[in-house]
Coordinates of C-alpha atoms in Angstrom, one line a residue:
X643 CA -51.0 -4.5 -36.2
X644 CA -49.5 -6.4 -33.2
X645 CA -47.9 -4.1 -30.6
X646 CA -44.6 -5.6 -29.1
X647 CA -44.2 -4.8 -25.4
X648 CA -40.5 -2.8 -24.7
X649 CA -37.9 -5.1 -23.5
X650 CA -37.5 -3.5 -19.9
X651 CA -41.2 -4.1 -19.6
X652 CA -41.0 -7.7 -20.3
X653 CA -42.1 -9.9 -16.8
X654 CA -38.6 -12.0 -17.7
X655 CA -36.6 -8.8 -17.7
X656 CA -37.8 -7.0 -14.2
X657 CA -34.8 -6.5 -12.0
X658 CA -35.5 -7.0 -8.3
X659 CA -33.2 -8.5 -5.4
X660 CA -30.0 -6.4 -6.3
X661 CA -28.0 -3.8 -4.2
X662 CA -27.6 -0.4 -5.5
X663 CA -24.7 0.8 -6.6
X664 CA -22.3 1.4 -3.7
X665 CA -21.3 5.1 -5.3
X666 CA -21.2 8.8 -3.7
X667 CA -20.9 8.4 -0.1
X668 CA -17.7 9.3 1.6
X669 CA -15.4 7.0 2.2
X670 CA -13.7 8.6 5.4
X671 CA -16.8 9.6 7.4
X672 CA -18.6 6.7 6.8
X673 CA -15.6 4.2 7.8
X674 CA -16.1 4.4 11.9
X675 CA -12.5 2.2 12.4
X676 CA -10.3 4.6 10.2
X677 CA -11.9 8.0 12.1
X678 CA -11.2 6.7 15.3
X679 CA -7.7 5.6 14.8
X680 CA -7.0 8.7 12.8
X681 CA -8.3 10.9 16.2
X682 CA -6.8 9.0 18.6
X683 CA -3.4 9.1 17.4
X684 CA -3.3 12.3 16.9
X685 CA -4.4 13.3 13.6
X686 CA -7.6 15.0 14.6
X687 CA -7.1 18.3 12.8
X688 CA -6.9 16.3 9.6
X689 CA -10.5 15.0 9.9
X690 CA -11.6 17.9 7.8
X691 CA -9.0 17.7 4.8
X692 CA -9.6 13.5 4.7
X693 CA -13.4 14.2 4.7
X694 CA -13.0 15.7 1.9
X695 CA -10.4 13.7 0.4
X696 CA -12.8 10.6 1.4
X697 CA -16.1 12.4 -0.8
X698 CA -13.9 12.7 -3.8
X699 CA -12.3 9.1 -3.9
X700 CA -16.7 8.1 -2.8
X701 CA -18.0 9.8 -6.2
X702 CA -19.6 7.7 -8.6
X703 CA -17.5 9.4 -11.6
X704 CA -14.0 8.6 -9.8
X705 CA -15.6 5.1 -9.2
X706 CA -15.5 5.3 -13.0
X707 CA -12.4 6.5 -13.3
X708 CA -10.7 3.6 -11.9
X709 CA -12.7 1.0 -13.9
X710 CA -11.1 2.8 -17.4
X711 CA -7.8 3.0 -15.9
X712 CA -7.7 -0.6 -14.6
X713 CA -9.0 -1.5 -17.8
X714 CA -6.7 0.3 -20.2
X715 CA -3.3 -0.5 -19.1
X716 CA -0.4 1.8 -20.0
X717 CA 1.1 1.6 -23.5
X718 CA 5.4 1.5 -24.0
X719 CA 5.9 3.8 -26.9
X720 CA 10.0 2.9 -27.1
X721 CA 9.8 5.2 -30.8
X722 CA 8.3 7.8 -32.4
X723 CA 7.1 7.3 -36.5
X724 CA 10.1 8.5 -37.4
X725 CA 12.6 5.9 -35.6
X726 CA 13.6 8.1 -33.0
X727 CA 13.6 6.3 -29.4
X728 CA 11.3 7.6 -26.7
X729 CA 11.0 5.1 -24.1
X730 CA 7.8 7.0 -23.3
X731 CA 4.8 5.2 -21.8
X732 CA 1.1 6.3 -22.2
X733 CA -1.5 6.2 -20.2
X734 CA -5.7 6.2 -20.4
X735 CA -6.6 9.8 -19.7
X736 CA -8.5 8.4 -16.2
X737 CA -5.4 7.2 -14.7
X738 CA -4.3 10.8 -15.3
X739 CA -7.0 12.3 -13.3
X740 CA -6.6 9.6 -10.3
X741 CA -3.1 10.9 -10.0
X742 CA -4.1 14.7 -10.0
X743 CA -6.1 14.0 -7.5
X744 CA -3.9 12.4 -5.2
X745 CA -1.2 14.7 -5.3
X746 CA -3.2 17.8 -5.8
X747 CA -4.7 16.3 -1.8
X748 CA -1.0 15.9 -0.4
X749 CA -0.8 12.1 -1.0
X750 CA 2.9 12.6 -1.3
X751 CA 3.3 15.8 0.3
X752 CA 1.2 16.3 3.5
X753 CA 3.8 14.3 5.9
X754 CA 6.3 16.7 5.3
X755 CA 4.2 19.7 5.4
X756 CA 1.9 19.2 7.7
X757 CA 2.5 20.9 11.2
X758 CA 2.0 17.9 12.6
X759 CA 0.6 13.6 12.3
X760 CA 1.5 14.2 8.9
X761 CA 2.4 10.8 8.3
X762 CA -0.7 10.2 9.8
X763 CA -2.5 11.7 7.3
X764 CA -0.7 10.9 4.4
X765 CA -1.4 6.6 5.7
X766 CA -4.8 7.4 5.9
X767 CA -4.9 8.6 2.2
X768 CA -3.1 5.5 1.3
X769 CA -5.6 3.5 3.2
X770 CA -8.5 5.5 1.4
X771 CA -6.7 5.3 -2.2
X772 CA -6.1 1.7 -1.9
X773 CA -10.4 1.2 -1.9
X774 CA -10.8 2.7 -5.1
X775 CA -8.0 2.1 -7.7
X776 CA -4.5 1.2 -5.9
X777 CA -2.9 1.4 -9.4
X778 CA -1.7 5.4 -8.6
X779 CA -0.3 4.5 -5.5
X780 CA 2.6 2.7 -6.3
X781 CA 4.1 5.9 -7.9
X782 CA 2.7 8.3 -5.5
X783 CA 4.2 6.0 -2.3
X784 CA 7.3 5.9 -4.1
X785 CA 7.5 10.0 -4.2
X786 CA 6.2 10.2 -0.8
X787 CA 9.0 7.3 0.8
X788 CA 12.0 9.1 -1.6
X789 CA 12.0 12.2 0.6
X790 CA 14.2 11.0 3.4
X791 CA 17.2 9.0 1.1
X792 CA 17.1 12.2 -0.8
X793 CA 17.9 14.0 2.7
X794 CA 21.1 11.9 2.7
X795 CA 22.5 14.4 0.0
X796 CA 21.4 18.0 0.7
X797 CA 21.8 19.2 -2.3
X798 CA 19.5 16.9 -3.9
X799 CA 17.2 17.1 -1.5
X800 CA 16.8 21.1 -2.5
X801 CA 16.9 20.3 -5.9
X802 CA 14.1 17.7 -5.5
X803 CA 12.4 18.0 -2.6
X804 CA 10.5 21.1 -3.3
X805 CA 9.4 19.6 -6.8
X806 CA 8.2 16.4 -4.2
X807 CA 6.3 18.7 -1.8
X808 CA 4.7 21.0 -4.5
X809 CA 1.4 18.7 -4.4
X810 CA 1.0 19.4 -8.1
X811 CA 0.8 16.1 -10.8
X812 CA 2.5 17.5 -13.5
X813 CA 2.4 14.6 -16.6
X814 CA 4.4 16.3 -19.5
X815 CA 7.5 14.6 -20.2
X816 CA 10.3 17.4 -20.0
X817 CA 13.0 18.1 -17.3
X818 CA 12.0 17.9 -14.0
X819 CA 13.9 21.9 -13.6
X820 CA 10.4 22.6 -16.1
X821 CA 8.1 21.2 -14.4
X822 CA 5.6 22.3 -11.5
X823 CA 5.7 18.8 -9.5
X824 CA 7.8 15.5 -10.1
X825 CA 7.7 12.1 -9.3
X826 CA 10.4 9.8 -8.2
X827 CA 10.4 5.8 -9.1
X828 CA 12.3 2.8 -7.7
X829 CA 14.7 0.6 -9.8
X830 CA 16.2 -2.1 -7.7
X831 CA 16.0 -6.0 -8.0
X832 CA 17.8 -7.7 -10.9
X833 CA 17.4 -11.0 -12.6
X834 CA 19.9 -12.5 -10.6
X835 CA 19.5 -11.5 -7.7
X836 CA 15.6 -10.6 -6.8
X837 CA 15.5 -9.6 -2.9
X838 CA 19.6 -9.9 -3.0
X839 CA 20.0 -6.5 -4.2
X840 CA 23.9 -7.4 -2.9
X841 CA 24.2 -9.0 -6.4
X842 CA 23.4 -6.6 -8.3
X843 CA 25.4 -6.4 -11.4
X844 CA 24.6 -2.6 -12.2
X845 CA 28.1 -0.7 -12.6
X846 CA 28.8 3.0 -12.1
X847 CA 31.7 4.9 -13.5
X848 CA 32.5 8.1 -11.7
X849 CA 32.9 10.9 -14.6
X850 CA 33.6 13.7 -11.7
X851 CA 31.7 16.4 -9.2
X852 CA 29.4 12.6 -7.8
X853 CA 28.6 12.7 -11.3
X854 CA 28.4 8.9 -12.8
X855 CA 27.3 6.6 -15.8
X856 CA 25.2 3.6 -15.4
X857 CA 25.5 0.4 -17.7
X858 CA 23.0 -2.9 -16.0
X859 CA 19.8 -4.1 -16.3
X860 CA 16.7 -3.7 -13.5
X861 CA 14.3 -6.8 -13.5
X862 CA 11.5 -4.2 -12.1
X863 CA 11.5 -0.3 -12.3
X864 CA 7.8 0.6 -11.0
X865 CA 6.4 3.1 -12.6
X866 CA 9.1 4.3 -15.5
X867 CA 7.4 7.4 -15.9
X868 CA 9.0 8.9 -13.4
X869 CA 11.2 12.2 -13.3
X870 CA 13.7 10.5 -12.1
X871 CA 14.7 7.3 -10.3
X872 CA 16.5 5.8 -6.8
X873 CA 18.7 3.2 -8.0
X874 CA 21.7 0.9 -6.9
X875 CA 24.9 -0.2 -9.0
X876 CA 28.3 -1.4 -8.2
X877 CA 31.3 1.0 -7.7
X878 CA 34.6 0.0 -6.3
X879 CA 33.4 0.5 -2.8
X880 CA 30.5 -1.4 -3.6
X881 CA 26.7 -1.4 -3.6
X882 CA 26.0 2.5 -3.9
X883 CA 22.5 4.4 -4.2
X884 CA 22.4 6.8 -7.2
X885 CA 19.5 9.4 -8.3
X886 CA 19.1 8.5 -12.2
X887 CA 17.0 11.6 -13.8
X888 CA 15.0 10.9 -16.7
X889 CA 16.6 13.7 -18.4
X890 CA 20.4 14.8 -18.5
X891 CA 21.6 18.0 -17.3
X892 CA 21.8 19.2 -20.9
X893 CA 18.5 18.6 -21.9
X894 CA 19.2 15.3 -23.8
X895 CA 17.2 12.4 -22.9
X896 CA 19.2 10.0 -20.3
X897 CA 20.3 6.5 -21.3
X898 CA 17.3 5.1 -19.8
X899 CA 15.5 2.3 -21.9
X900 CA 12.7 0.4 -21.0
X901 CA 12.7 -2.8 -22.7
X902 CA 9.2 -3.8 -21.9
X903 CA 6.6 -3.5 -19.4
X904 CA 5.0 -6.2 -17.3
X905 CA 2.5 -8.2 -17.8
X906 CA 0.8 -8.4 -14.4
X907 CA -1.3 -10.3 -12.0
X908 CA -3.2 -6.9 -10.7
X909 CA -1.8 -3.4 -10.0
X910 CA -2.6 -2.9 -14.1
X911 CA -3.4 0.5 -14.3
X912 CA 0.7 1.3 -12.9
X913 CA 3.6 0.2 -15.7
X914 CA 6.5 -1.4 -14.6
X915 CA 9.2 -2.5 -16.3
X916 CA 12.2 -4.0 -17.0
X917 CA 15.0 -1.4 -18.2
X918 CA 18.6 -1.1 -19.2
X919 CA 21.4 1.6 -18.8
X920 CA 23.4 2.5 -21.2
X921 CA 25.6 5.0 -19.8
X922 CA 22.9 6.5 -17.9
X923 CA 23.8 10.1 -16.2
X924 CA 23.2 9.6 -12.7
X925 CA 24.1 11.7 -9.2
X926 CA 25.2 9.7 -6.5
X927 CA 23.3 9.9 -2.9
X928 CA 25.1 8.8 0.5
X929 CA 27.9 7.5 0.8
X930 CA 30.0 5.0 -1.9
X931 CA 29.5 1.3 -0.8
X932 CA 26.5 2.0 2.0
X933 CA 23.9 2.0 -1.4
X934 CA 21.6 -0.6 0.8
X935 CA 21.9 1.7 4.2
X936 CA 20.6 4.5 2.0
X937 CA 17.9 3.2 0.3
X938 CA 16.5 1.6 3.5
X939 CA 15.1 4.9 4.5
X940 CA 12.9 4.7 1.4
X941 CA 12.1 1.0 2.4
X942 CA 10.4 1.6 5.2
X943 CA 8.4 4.6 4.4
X944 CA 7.0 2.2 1.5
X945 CA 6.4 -0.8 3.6
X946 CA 4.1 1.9 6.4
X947 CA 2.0 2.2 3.2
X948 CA 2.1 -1.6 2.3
X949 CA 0.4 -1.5 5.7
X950 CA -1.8 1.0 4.9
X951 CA -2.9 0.4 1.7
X952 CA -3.7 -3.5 2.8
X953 CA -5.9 -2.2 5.5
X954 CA -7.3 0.0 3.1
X955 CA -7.7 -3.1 0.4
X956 CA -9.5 -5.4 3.3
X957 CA -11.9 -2.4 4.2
X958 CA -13.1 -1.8 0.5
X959 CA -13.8 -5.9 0.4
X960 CA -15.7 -5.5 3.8
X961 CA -17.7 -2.7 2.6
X962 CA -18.5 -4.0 -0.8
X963 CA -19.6 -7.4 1.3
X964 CA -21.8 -6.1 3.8
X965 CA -23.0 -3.6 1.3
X966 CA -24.3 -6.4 -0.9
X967 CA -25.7 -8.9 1.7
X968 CA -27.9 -5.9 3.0
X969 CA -29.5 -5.5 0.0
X970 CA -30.2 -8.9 -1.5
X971 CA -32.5 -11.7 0.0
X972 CA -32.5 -15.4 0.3
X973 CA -34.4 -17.8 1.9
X974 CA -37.1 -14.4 3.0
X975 CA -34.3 -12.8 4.7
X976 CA -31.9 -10.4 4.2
X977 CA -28.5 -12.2 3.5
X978 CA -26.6 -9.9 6.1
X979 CA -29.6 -10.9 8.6
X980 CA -28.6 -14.5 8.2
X981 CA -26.7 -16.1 11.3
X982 CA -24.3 -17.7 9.5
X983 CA -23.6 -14.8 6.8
X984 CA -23.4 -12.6 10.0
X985 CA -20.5 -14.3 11.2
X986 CA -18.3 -14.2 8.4
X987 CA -19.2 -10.4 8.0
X988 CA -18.6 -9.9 11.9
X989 CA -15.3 -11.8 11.5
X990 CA -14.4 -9.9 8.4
X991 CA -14.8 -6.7 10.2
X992 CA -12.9 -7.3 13.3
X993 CA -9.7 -8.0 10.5
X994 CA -10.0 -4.8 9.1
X995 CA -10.3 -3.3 12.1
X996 CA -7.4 -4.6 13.3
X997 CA -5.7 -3.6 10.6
X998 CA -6.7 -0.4 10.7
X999 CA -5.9 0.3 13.9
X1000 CA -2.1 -1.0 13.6
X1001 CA -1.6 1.1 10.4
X1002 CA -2.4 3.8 12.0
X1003 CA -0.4 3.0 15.1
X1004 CA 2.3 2.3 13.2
X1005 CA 2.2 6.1 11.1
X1006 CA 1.6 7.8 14.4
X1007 CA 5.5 6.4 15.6
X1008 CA 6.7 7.7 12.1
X1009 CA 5.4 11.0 12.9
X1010 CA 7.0 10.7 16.5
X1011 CA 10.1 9.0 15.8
X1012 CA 12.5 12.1 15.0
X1013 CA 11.9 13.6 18.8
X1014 CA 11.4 10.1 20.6
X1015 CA 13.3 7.4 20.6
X1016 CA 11.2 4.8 21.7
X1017 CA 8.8 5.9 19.4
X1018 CA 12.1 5.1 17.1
X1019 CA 12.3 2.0 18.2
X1020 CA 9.0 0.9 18.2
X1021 CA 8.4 1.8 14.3
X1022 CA 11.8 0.5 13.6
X1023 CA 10.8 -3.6 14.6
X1024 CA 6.8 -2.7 14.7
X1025 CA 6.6 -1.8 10.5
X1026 CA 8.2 -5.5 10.1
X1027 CA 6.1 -7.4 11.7
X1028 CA 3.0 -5.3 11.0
X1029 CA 4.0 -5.8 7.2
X1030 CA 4.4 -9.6 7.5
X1031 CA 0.9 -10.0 9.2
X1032 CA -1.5 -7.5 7.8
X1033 CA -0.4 -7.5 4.0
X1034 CA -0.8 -11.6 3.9
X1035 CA -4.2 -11.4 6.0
X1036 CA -5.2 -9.1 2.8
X1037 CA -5.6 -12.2 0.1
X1038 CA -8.0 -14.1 2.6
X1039 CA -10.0 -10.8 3.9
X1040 CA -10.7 -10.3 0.1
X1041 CA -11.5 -13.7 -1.3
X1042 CA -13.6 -14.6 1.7
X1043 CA -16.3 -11.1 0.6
X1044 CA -15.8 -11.6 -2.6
X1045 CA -17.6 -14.9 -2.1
X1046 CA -20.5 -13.5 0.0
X1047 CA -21.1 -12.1 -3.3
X1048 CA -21.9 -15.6 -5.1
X1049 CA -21.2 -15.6 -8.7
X1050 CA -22.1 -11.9 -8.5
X1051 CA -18.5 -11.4 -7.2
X1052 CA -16.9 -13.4 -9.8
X1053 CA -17.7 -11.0 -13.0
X1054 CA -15.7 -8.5 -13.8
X1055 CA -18.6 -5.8 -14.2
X1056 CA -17.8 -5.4 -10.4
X1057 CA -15.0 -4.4 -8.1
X1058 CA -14.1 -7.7 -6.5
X1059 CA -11.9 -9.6 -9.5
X1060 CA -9.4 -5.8 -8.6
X1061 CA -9.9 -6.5 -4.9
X1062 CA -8.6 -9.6 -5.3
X1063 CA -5.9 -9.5 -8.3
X1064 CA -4.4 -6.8 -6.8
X1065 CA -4.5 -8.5 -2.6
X1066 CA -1.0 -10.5 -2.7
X1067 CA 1.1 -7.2 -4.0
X1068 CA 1.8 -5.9 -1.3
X1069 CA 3.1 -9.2 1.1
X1070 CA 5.6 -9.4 -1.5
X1071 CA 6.3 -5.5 -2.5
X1072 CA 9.2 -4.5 -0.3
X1073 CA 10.0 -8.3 0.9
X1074 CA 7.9 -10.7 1.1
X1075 CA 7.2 -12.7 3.6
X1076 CA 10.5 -14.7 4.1
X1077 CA 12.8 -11.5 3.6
X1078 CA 10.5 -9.6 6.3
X1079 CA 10.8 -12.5 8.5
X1080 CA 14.3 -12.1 8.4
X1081 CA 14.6 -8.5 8.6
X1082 CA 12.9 -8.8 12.2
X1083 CA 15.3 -11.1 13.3
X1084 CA 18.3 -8.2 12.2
X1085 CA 16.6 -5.9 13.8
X1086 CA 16.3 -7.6 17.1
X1087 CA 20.2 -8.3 16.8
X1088 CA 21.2 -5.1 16.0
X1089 CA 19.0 -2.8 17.6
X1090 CA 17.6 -4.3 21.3
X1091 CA 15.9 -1.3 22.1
X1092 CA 13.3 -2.1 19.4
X1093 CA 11.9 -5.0 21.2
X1094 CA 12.1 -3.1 24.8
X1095 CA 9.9 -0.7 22.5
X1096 CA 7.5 -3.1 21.5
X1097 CA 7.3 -5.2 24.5
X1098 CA 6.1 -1.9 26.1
X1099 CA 3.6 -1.5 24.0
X1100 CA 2.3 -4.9 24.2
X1101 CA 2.0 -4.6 28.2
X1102 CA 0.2 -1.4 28.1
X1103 CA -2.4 -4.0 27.1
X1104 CA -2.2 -6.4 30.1
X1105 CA -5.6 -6.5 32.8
X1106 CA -8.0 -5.9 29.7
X1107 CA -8.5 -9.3 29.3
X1108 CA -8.1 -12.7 30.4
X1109 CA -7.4 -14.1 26.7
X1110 CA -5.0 -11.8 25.5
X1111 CA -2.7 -11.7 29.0
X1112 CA -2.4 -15.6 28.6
X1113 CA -0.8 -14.5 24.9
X1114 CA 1.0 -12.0 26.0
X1115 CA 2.8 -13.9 29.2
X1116 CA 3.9 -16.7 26.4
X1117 CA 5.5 -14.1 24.2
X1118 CA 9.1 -14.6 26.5
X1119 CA 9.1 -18.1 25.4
X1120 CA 10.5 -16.9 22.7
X1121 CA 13.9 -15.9 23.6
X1122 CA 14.4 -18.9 25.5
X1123 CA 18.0 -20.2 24.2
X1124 CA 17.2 -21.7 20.6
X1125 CA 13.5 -20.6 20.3
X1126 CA 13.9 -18.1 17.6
X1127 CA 15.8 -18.5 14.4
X1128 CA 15.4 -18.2 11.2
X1129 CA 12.8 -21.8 10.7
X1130 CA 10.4 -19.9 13.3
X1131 CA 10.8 -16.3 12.4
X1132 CA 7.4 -16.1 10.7
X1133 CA 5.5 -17.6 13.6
X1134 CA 7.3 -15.2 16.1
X1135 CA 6.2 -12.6 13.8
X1136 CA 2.3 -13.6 13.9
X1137 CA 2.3 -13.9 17.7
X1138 CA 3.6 -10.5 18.0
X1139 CA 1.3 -9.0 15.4
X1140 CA -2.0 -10.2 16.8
X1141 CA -0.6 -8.8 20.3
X1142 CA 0.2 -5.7 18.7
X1143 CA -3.1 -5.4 16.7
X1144 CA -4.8 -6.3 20.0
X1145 CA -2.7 -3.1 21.5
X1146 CA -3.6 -1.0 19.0
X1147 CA -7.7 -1.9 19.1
X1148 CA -7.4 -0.7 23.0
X1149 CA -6.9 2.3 22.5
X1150 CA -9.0 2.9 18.8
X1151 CA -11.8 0.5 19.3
X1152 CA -15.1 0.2 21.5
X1153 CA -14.3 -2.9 24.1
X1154 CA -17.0 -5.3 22.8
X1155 CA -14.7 -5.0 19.2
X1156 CA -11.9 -5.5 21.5
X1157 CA -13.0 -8.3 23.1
X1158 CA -14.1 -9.9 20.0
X1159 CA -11.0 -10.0 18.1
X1160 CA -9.2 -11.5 21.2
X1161 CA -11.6 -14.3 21.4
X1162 CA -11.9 -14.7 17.9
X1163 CA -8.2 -14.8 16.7
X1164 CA -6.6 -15.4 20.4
X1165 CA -9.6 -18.1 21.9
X1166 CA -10.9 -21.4 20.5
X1167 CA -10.7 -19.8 17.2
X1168 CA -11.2 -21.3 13.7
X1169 CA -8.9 -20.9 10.7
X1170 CA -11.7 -19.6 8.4
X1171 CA -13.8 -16.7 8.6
X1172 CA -17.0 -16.9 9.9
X1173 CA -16.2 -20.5 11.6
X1174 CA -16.2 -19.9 15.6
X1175 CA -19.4 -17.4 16.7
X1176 CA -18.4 -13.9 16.6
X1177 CA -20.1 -12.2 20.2
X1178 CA -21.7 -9.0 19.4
X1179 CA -21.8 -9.8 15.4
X1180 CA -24.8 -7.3 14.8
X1181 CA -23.3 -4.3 16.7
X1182 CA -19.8 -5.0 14.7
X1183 CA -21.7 -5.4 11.5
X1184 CA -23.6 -2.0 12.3
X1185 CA -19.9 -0.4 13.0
X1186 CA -18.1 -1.2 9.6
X1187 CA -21.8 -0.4 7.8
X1188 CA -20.9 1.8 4.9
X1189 CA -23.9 3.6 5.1

């Protein structure tokens, strides 16, 4: 009889030269950048609760859990078997345990309960969430940013606010007064209008007691599983902000249809849609005609977590490449031990630290902005141009580890291909780049004592360093008569980001990653990663280790 040797025990089939997985190490404690930043902006007495936080997202089974979900997209169910219309959407079971445990952790409750840095916090969950599967957060942002245009009508904030803040995920679809915990969607743009949510063609008739109906269209709803939605339509004053429940006050589903979910790029595992009213009950919130001045305050809490969660996206790409190159050899070395890998991964890290470190910056002046009003200021122009630079500094981060990988990073077995599908969102979520360029230039216009704010900040940096006082002395060039407009707003935006990221590393960052990131993206630098010598490479390799 001839005896067949097992497959696995086949010379041809031995497996040697590959990493382990990266699974079941905790993603806050071992990330040296976001602890810092977190402590020294005053979030210290959260380190405990985004330890744990950190383990949890670090596990090998939620690891798991976001594969499925990014893999199973949601379902539209618009009727049940017997004709009746649901508008319903269904989810894999994983995508329902991702979102338990966000908001069951105070992802969109722990800045308004916290005593205090609770937006502190709450950014660093984003920038944790966005590592593993960034899918939930788009819904779970949206409930966190909602809380302070609901505050523009108290008596939907106490209706709502409490449901926001119970930090329970509640799935069922029934009314939100049924329910332990709700979440709150976003239904904006319009297919004629896009960014110029001025055109919206939405109308509301007033039926009494702010009471309206909705008849329009929304080109994207994110996440139309919500409990209920912030919207804006046309009354006779003009562009007004309206609260559209799922349900109707007398238990009857609202007029809400959703006509079909998107087919997109990344970002799978969260529906959105396009939907129609048809006489959709709705509560208005602010005032008639100031629907854009309302909404704004939800704006800008989402774009801090755009800034967040791209930090958080370049981090997960950094660890996933430095984790691989450690643990596979070329040439008799170590790949991470190779000069010339060294510098891309040294180059990589001083991005995300960056990052990091203006995120964090950046939610410490949202936890300070209600009793300081240069703290006010400063978040006001600050989340702009932090949003322009970090969320379009995401793609490259991403694509650049994804190809110390090799081919290894090309197959979708791994994480990269939902590193990288999901890297341009958020540059455009919340404006992209053109609209955010724009913004700054309003909000220099209207509100001067943002940029005294800034400017502030930028020359607490000055006598560090030779390189960066050079950048910072050109900055007045640009309000010279005719230097900024519209054709150079994105430039003035990237000089005052890498000055502000430079800021932020001060006073977050040991000095040699200081001084590297100044010489590297203020110096003789190079426009791809990895192509001008990193100084102290191995020391800022060791830093961003995920071990």
């Amino acid at each position: 009889m001839t005896h067949f040797r097992p497959q696995s025990e086949l010379e041809t089939h031995d497996v040697t030269n590959q990493p382990p997985p990266l699974e079941d190490i905790n993603l806050y404690d071992g990330d040296a950048a976001l602890v810092n930043a977190v402590s020294k902006n005053g979030g210290r007495d959260h380190n405990g609760h985004l330890s744990i936080y950190g383990e949890a997202l670090g596990r090998a089974e939620t690891a798991q859990w976001a594969r499925e979900a990014h893999q199973n997209p949601p379902k539209l169910k618009s009727f049940d078997r017997y004709g009746h219309r649901l508008d319903e959407v269904e989810f894999h079971p994983t995508y329902h345990q991702l979102m338990a445990l966000g908001l069951s952790s105070g992802y969109a409750s722990i800045a308004w309960t916290a005593k205090s840095a609770g937006h502190l916090a709450h950014a660093a969950m984003v920038y944790l969430q966005a590592g593993t599967e960034p899918g939930v957060g788009c819904p779970m942002t949206m409930t966190y940013a909602a809380v302070p245009a609901l505050r523009h009508e108290p008596a939907l904030a106490d209706e709502w606010g409490p449901r926001i803040i119970s930090g329970q995920y509640d799935p069922r679809f029934i009314p939100a007064s049924e329910k332990t915990g709700a979440t709150i969607g976003m239904a904006m743009t319009e297919k004629q209008g896009g960014s110029d949510i001025r055109a919206n063609a939405t109308r509301a008739t007033p039926i009494g007691n702010d009471e309206y109906e909705l008849v329009g269209h929304k080109w994207f709803c994110s996440a139309p599983m919500c409990d209920a939605f912030l919207t804006l339509a046309q009354t006779d004053a003009g562009v007004t902000c309206f609260l559209v429940p799922r349900w109707r006050p007398d238990g009857s589903r609202n007029q809400f249809h959703i006509m079909r979910l998107k087919d997109k790029m990344g970002d799978r595992s969260n529906a959105s849609s396009e939907i129609e009213y048809h006489d959709a009950w709705a509560k208005r919130l602010g005032e008639e005609g100031r629907g854009v001045r309302t909404i704004i305050d939800m704006v800008q809490h989402t774009r801090l977590d755009c800034i967040a969660g791209s930090a958080g996206g370049m981090r997960a790409a950094t660890r996933e490449a430095i984790w691989h190159t450690a643990h596979r050899s070329a040439f008799q070395k170590k790949l991470i031990d190779q000069p010339a890998m060294a510098m891309v991964l040294a180059d990589l890290a001083l991005e995300t630290e960056a990052a990091t470190a203006l995120a964090m910056r950046i939610a410490h002046a949202f936890d300070k902005m209600k009793d300081d009003p240069t703290e006010a200021a400063f978040m006001r122009l600050a989340t702009p141009i932090a949003k322009y630079w970090v969320c379009k500094r995401q793609p490259g981060v991403v694509y650049e580890a994804l190809e110390c990988h090799g081919g290894a990073g090309f197959v979708e077995e791994g994480p990269m291909p939902r590193l990288f599908r999901q890297s341009p969102l958020n540059a455009i979520w919340e404006g992209s780049g053109n609209v955010i360029a724009l913004d700054i230039l309003r909000a220099l216009a209207r509100e001067p004592d943002c940029l005294a704010a800034v400017r502030s900040e930028i020359m607490s940096a000055r006598g560090h360093n030779h390189t960066l006082d050079h950048h910072i002395n050109r900055l007045d060039d640009w309000f010279k008569p005719g230097a900024l407009n519209e054709s150079t707003a994105r430039a003035f935006a990237e000089t005052m980001a890498v000055a502000l990221s430079a800021a932020a590393l001060l006073k977050t960052a040991p000095d040699f990653v200081v001084d590297a990131y100044i010489d590297a993206r203020l110096g003789e630098h190079a426009h791809i990663y990895g192509g001008h010598p990193v100084s102290d490479a191995d020391k800022i390799i060791d830093r961003a280790h995920p071990a």
